[in-house]
Amino acid sequence: MNMRTTQKKGDLAKARAIQTFTSYGYDVGILITESAAYDLLVDYNGVIKRIQAKFNGDEDKCVSLRRIHSNSKGYVIKKYAENSYDWIYVLYKDGTEYLIKECLAGRSTVNVNDNFRIEKQLDKV
């Protein structure tokens, strides 16, 4: 898969996260820069949460947690550092959404299950 396709999938996850958090009644902040380790800000009951949005096109529930960007030497792949985001939003190609309310620093992957379905993680405002 090329970098552009990966970026498009990330864009899709970010757009859907904006729609979902907004539909639950939360305020959503969109970043101007691309340099942060998170994609969105969400006002969750008066507390700002930094959201990392992920797209998973695979059938399994394993989600990659790596950061990929390019520089003058090519692609750079990194794991997330401690406290680099608050929550992970995951969109699957079938439209199923999940929310993991913790930073999984240093990990390469995470397995999601039905306990992480977004409707079980968020309250309507």
mmCIF file of C-alpha atoms in Angstrom:
data_model
loop_
_atom_site.group_PDB
_atom_site.id
_atom_site.type_symbol
_atom_site.label_atom_id
_atom_site.label_comp_id
_atom_site.label_asym_id
_atom_site.label_seq_id
_atom_site.Cartn_x
_atom_site.Cartn_y
_atom_site.Cartn_z
ATOM 1 C CA MET A 1 0.000 0.000 0.000
ATOM 2 C CA ASN A 2 1.395 3.396 -0.860
ATOM 3 C CA MET A 3 1.672 6.309 1.553
ATOM 4 C CA ARG A 4 -1.078 8.284 -0.194
ATOM 5 C CA THR A 5 -3.604 5.447 0.283
ATOM 6 C CA THR A 6 -2.652 5.203 3.949
ATOM 7 C CA GLN A 7 -3.158 8.954 4.361
ATOM 8 C CA LYS A 8 -6.597 8.786 2.705
ATOM 9 C CA LYS A 9 -7.683 6.048 5.119
ATOM 10 C CA GLY A 10 -6.470 8.159 8.032
ATOM 11 C CA ASP A 11 -8.422 11.114 6.644
ATOM 12 C CA LEU A 12 -11.543 8.951 6.456
ATOM 13 C CA ALA A 13 -11.146 7.873 10.097
ATOM 14 C CA LYS A 14 -10.602 11.466 11.211
ATOM 15 C CA ALA A 15 -13.669 12.726 9.326
ATOM 16 C CA ARG A 16 -15.867 9.957 10.738
ATOM 17 C CA ALA A 17 -14.558 10.625 14.265
ATOM 18 C CA ILE A 18 -15.531 14.294 13.899
ATOM 19 C CA GLN A 19 -19.019 13.265 12.786
ATOM 20 C CA THR A 20 -19.421 10.690 15.562
ATOM 21 C CA PHE A 21 -18.180 12.827 18.459
ATOM 22 C CA THR A 22 -20.311 15.732 17.200
ATOM 23 C CA SER A 23 -23.398 13.493 16.945
ATOM 24 C CA TYR A 24 -22.857 12.489 20.585
ATOM 25 C CA GLY A 25 -22.958 16.195 21.485
ATOM 26 C CA TYR A 26 -19.274 16.825 22.118
ATOM 27 C CA ASP A 27 -17.325 19.805 20.813
ATOM 28 C CA VAL A 28 -14.509 18.830 18.437
ATOM 29 C CA GLY A 29 -11.344 20.797 17.696
ATOM 30 C CA ILE A 30 -9.472 20.263 14.442
ATOM 31 C CA LEU A 31 -5.701 20.715 14.348
ATOM 32 C CA ILE A 32 -4.107 23.066 11.845
ATOM 33 C CA THR A 33 -0.746 21.287 11.840
ATOM 34 C CA GLU A 34 0.176 17.676 11.021
ATOM 35 C CA SER A 35 3.038 17.454 13.528
ATOM 36 C CA ALA A 36 1.073 16.404 16.630
ATOM 37 C CA ALA A 37 0.831 12.760 17.709
ATOM 38 C CA TYR A 38 -2.953 13.112 17.810
ATOM 39 C CA ASP A 39 -5.554 14.082 15.210
ATOM 40 C CA LEU A 40 -8.397 15.816 17.074
ATOM 41 C CA LEU A 41 -9.367 17.449 20.335
ATOM 42 C CA VAL A 42 -12.667 16.549 21.983
ATOM 43 C CA ASP A 43 -14.310 18.373 24.875
ATOM 44 C CA TYR A 44 -15.525 15.412 26.936
ATOM 45 C CA ASN A 45 -17.680 16.701 29.788
ATOM 46 C CA GLY A 46 -15.469 19.757 30.277
ATOM 47 C CA VAL A 47 -12.155 17.923 29.872
ATOM 48 C CA ILE A 48 -10.139 18.141 26.641
ATOM 49 C CA LYS A 49 -9.096 14.745 25.259
ATOM 50 C CA ARG A 50 -6.490 14.280 22.515
ATOM 51 C CA ILE A 51 -7.740 11.748 19.974
ATOM 52 C CA GLN A 52 -5.626 9.577 17.666
ATOM 53 C CA ALA A 53 -7.818 8.348 14.781
ATOM 54 C CA LYS A 54 -7.058 5.025 13.093
ATOM 55 C CA PHE A 55 -8.585 3.153 10.157
ATOM 56 C CA ASN A 56 -8.456 -0.629 9.928
ATOM 57 C CA GLY A 57 -9.355 -2.255 6.631
ATOM 58 C CA ASP A 58 -8.578 -5.784 7.814
ATOM 59 C CA GLU A 59 -11.115 -8.326 8.991
ATOM 60 C CA ASP A 60 -9.251 -9.024 12.235
ATOM 61 C CA LYS A 61 -9.492 -6.836 15.314
ATOM 62 C CA CYS A 62 -5.766 -6.067 15.492
ATOM 63 C CA VAL A 63 -5.028 -2.366 14.947
ATOM 64 C CA SER A 64 -1.576 -1.021 14.097
ATOM 65 C CA LEU A 65 -0.363 1.670 16.494
ATOM 66 C CA ARG A 66 2.603 2.923 14.512
ATOM 67 C CA ARG A 67 3.109 6.479 13.319
ATOM 68 C CA ILE A 68 4.258 6.849 9.730
ATOM 69 C CA HIS A 69 5.504 10.044 8.131
ATOM 70 C CA SER A 70 7.982 10.955 5.460
ATOM 71 C CA ASN A 71 11.071 13.104 5.468
ATOM 72 C CA SER A 72 13.920 13.779 3.031
ATOM 73 C CA LYS A 73 15.268 10.238 3.566
ATOM 74 C CA GLY A 74 11.956 8.416 3.042
ATOM 75 C CA TYR A 75 9.359 6.965 5.382
ATOM 76 C CA VAL A 76 9.811 7.027 9.143
ATOM 77 C CA ILE A 77 7.924 4.553 11.341
ATOM 78 C CA LYS A 78 7.701 5.176 15.096
ATOM 79 C CA LYS A 79 5.817 3.911 18.114
ATOM 80 C CA TYR A 80 3.849 6.398 20.188
ATOM 81 C CA ALA A 81 5.590 7.956 23.192
ATOM 82 C CA GLU A 82 4.114 8.063 26.685
ATOM 83 C CA ASN A 83 1.293 10.620 27.038
ATOM 84 C CA SER A 84 1.264 11.487 23.327
ATOM 85 C CA TYR A 85 -2.544 11.159 23.083
ATOM 86 C CA ASP A 86 -5.455 10.311 25.420
ATOM 87 C CA TRP A 87 -7.810 8.108 23.399
ATOM 88 C CA ILE A 88 -7.679 6.037 20.208
ATOM 89 C CA TYR A 89 -10.678 6.148 17.882
ATOM 90 C CA VAL A 90 -10.778 3.215 15.426
ATOM 91 C CA LEU A 91 -12.936 2.979 12.301
ATOM 92 C CA TYR A 92 -13.255 -0.349 10.497
ATOM 93 C CA LYS A 93 -14.090 -0.568 6.806
ATOM 94 C CA ASP A 94 -17.552 -1.948 7.693
ATOM 95 C CA GLY A 95 -18.287 1.287 9.597
ATOM 96 C CA THR A 96 -17.909 -0.168 13.085
ATOM 97 C CA GLU A 97 -16.362 2.316 15.509
ATOM 98 C CA TYR A 98 -14.325 1.691 18.641
ATOM 99 C CA LEU A 99 -12.841 3.906 21.323
ATOM 100 C CA ILE A 100 -9.950 2.987 23.604
ATOM 101 C CA LYS A 101 -9.706 5.436 26.485
ATOM 102 C CA GLU A 102 -5.980 5.199 27.180
ATOM 103 C CA CYS A 103 -2.600 5.912 25.625
ATOM 104 C CA LEU A 104 -0.902 2.696 24.531
ATOM 105 C CA ALA A 105 2.651 4.033 24.404
ATOM 106 C CA GLY A 106 5.387 1.824 23.006
ATOM 107 C CA ARG A 107 3.014 -0.782 21.629
ATOM 108 C CA SER A 108 2.900 -1.913 17.988
ATOM 109 C CA THR A 109 -0.690 -3.164 17.943
ATOM 110 C CA VAL A 110 -3.861 -3.441 19.996
ATOM 111 C CA ASN A 111 -6.707 -5.940 19.723
ATOM 112 C CA VAL A 112 -10.149 -4.397 20.042
ATOM 113 C CA ASN A 113 -13.301 -6.179 21.121
ATOM 114 C CA ASP A 114 -16.960 -5.343 21.633
ATOM 115 C CA ASN A 115 -16.226 -3.759 25.029
ATOM 116 C CA PHE A 116 -14.535 -0.931 23.093
ATOM 117 C CA ARG A 117 -17.496 -0.228 20.779
ATOM 118 C CA ILE A 118 -17.996 3.509 20.781
ATOM 119 C CA GLU A 119 -21.594 3.371 21.963
ATOM 120 C CA LYS A 120 -20.375 1.597 25.129
ATOM 121 C CA GLN A 121 -17.623 4.182 25.705
ATOM 122 C CA LEU A 122 -19.451 7.487 25.191
ATOM 123 C CA ASP A 123 -22.420 9.071 26.884
ATOM 124 C CA LYS A 124 -24.789 11.317 24.997
ATOM 125 C CA VAL A 125 -24.384 14.934 26.131
#
